[in-house]
Short mmCIF file of N, CA, C and O in Angstrom, two decimals:
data_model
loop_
_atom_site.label_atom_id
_atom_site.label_comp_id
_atom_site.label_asym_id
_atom_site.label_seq_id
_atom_site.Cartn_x
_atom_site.Cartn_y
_atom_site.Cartn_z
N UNK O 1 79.43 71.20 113.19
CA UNK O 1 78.43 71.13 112.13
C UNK O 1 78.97 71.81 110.88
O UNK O 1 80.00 72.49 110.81
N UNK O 2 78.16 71.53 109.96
CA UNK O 2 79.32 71.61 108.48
C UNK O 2 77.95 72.81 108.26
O UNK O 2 76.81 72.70 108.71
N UNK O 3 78.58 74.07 107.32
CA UNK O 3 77.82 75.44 106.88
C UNK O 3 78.10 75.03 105.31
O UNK O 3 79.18 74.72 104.80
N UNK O 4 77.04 75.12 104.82
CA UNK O 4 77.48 75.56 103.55
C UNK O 4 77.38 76.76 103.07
O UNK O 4 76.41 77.37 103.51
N UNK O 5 78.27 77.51 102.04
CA UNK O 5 79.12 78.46 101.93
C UNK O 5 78.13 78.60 100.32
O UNK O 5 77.95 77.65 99.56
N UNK O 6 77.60 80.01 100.12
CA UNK O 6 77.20 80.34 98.66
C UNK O 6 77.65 81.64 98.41
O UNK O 6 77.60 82.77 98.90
N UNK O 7 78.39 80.66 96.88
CA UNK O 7 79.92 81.88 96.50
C UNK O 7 78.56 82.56 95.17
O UNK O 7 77.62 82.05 94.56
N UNK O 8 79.17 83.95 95.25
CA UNK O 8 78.84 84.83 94.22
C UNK O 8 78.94 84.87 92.98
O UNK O 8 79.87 85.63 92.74
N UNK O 9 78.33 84.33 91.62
CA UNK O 9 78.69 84.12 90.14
C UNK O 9 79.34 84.80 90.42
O UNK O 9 79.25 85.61 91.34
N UNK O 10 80.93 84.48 89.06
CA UNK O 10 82.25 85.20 88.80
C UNK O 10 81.95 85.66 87.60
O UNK O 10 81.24 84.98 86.86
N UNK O 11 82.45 86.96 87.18
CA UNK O 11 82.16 87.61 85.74
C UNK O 11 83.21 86.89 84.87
O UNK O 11 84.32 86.54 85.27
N UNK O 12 82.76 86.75 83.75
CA UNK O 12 83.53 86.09 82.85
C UNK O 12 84.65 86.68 81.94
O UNK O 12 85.38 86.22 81.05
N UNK O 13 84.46 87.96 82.58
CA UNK O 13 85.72 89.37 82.57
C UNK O 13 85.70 90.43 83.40
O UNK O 13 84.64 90.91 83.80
N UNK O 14 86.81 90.87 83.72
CA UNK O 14 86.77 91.94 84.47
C UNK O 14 86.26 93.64 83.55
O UNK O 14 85.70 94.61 84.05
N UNK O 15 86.73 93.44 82.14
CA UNK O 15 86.14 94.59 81.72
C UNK O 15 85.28 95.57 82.13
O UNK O 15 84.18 95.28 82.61
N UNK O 16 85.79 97.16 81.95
CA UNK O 16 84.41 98.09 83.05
C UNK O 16 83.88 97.44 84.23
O UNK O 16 82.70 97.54 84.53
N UNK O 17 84.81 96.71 84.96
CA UNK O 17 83.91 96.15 86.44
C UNK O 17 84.70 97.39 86.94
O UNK O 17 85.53 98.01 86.29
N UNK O 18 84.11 97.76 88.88
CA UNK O 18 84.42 98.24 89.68
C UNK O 18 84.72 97.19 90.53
O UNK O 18 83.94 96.24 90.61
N UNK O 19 85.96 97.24 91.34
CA UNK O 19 86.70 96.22 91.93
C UNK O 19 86.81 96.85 93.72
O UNK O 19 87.27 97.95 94.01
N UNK O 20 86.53 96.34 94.23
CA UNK O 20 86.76 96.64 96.22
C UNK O 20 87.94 95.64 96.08
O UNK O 20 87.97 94.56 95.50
N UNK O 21 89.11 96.45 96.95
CA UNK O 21 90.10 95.55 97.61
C UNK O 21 89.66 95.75 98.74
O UNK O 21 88.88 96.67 99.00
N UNK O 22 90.29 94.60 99.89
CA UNK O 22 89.87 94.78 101.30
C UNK O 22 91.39 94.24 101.98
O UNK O 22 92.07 93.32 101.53
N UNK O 23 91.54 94.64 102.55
CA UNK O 23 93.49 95.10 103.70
C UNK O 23 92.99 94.50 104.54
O UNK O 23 91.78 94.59 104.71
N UNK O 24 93.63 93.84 105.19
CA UNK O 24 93.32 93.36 106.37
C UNK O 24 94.15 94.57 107.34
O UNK O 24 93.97 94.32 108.53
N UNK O 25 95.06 95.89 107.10
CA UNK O 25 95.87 96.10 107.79
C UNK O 25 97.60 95.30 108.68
O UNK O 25 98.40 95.64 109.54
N UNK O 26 97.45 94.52 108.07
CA UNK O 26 99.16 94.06 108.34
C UNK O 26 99.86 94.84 107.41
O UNK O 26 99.39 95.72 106.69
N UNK O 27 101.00 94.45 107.47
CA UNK O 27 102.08 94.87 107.03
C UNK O 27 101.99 94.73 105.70
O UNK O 27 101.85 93.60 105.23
N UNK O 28 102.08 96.06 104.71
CA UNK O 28 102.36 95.65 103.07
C UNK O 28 101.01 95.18 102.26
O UNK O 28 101.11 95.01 101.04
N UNK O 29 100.11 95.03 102.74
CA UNK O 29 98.75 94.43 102.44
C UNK O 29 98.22 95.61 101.62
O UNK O 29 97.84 95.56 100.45
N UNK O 30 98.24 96.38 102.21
CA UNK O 30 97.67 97.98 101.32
C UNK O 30 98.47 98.01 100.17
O UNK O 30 97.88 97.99 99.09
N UNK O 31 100.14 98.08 100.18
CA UNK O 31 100.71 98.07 99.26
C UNK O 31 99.91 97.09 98.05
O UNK O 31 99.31 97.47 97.05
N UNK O 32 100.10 95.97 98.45
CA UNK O 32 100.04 94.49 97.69
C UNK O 32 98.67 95.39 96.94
O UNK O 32 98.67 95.79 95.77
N UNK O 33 97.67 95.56 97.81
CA UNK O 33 96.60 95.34 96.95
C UNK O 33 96.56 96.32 95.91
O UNK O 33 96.16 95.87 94.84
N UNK O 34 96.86 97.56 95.94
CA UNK O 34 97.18 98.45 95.57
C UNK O 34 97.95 98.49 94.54
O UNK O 34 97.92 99.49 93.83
N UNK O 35 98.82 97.41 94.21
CA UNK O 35 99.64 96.73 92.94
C UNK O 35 98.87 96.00 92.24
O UNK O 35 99.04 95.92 91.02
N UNK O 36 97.75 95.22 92.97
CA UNK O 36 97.08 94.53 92.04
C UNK O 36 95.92 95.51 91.32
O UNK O 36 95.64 95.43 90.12
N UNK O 37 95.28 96.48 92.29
CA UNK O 37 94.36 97.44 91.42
C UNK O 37 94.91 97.91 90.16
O UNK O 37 94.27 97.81 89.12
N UNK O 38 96.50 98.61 90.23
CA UNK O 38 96.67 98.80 89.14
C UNK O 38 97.03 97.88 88.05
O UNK O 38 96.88 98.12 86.85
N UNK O 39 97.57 96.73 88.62
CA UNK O 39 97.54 95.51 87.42
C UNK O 39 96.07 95.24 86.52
O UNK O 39 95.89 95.16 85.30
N UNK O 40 94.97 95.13 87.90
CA UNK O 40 93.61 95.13 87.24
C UNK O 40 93.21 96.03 85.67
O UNK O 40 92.83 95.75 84.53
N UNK O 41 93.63 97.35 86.56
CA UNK O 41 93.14 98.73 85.34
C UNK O 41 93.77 98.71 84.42
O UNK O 41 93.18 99.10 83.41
N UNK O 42 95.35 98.24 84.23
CA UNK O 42 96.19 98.60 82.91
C UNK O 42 96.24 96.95 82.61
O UNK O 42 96.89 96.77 81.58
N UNK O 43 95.83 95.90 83.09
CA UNK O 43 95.61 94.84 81.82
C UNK O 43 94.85 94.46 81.52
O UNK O 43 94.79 93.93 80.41
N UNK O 44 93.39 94.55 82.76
CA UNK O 44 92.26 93.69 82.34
C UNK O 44 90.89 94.84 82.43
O UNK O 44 89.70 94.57 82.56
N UNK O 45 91.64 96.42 82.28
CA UNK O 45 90.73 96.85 82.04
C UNK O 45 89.31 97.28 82.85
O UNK O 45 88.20 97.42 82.33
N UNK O 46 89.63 97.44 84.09
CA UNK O 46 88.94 97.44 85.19
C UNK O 46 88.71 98.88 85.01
O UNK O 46 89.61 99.61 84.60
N UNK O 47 87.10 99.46 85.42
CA UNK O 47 86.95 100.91 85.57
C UNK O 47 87.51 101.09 86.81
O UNK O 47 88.62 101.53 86.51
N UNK O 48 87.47 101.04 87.80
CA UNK O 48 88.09 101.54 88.49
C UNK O 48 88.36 100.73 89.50
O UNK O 48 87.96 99.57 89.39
N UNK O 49 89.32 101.25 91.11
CA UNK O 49 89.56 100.43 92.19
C UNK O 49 89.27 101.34 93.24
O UNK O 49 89.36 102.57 93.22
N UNK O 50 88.86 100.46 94.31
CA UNK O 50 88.82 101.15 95.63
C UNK O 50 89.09 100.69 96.97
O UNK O 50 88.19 99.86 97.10
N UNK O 51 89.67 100.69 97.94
CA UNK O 51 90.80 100.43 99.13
C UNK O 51 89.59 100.29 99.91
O UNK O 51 88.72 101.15 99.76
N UNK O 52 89.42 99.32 100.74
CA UNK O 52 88.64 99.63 101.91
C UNK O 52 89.41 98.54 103.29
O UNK O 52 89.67 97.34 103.21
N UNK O 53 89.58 99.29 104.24
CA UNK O 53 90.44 99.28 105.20
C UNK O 53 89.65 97.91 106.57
O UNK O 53 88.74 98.41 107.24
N UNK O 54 89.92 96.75 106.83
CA UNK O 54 89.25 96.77 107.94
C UNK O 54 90.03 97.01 109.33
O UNK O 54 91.26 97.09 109.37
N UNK O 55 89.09 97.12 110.61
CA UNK O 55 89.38 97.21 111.71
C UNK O 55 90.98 96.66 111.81
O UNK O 55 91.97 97.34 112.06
N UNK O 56 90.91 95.17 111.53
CA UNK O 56 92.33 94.52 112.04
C UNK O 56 91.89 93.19 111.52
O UNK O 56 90.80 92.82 111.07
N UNK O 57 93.03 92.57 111.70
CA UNK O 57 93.16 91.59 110.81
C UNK O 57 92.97 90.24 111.26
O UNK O 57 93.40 89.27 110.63
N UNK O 58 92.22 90.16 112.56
CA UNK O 58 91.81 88.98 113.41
C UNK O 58 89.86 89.32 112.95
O UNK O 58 88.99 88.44 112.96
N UNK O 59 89.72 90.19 112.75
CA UNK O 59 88.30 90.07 112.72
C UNK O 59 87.79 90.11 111.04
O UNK O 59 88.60 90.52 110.21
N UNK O 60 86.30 89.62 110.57
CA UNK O 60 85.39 89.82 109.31
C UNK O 60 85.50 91.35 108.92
O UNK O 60 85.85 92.11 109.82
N UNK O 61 85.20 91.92 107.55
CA UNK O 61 85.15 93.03 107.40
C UNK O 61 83.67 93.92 107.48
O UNK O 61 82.67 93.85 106.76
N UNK O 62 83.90 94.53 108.33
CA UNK O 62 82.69 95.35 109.54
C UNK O 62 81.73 95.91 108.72
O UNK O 62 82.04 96.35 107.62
N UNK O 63 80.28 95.95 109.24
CA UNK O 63 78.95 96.05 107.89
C UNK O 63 79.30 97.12 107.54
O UNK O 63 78.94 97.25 106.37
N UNK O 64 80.01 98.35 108.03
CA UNK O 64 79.76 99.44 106.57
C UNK O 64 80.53 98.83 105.59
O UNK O 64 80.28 99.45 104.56
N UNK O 65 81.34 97.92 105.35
CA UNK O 65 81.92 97.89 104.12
C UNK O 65 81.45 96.93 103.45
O UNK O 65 81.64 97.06 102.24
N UNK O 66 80.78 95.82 103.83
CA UNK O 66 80.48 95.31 103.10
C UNK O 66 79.03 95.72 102.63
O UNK O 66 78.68 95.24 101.56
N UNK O 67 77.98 96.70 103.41
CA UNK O 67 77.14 97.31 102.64
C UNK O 67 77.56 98.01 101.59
O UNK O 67 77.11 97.84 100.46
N UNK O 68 78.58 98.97 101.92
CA UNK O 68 79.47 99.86 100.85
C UNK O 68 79.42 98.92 99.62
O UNK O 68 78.79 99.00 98.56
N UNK O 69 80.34 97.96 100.13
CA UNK O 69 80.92 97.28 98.48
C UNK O 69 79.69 96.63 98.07
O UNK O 69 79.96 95.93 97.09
N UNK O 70 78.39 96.54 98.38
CA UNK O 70 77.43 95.86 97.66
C UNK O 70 76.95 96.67 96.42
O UNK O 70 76.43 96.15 95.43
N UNK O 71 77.18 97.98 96.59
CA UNK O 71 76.57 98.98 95.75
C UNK O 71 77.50 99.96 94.99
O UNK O 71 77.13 100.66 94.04
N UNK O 72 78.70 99.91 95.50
CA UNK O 72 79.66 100.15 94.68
C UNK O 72 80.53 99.63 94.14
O UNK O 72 81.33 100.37 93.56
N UNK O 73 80.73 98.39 94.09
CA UNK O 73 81.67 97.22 93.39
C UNK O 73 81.49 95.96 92.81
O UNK O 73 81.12 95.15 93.65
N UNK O 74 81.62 95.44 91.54
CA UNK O 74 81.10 94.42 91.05
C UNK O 74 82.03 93.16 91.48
O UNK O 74 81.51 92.04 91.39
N UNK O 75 83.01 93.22 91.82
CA UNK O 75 83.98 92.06 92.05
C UNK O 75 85.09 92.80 93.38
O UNK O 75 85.99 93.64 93.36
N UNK O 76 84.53 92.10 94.27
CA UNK O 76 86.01 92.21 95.47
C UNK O 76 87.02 91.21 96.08
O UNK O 76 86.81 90.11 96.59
N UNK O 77 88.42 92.04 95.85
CA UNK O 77 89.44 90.99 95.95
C UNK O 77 89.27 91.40 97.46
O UNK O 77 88.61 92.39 97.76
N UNK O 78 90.19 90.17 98.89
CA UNK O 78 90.52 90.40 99.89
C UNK O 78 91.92 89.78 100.16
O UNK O 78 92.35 88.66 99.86
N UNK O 79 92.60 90.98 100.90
CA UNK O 79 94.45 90.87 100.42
C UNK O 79 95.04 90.38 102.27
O UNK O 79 94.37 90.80 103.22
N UNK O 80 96.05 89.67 102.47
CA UNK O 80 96.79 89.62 103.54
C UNK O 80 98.19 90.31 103.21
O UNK O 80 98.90 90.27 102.21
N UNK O 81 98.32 91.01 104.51
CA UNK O 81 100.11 91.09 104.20
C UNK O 81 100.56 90.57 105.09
O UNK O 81 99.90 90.05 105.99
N UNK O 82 102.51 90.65 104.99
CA UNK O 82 103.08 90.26 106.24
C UNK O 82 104.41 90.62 106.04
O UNK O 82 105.24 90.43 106.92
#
């Protein structure tokens, strides 16, 4: 059976947003994202970034974080490594 999927309006800048990255935990993924937070802050001006870790990288990211990031982040990226 087919789900349909309802994506979150996108800001039409990142300016003063607060940004959640989410790791899946592989390899380099923390790094990666962690390159992009600061790409965020020194080009597009992002107030700030914040790392949030899940369990592992076969499973969704577990309700504290995504309660977390409802109230502390306006836009969240989610990173793979390998």
């Amino acid at each position: 059976a087919r789900q349909t999927i309802a994506y979150s309006p996108r800001p039409t800048a990142l300016q003063g947003k607060r940004v959640a990255l989410i790791q899946n935990t592989k390899y380099n993924s923390d790094r990666l994202l962690a390159k992009i937070g600061d790409i965020l802050k020194a080009e597009y001006g992002v107030a700030e970034w914040r790392m949030y870790n899940k369990h592992n990288a076969s499973v969704p990211a577990h309700a504290e974080i995504i309660e977390e990031v409802k109230t502390s982040a306006d836009v969240m990226v989610a990173g793979i490594g390998d």
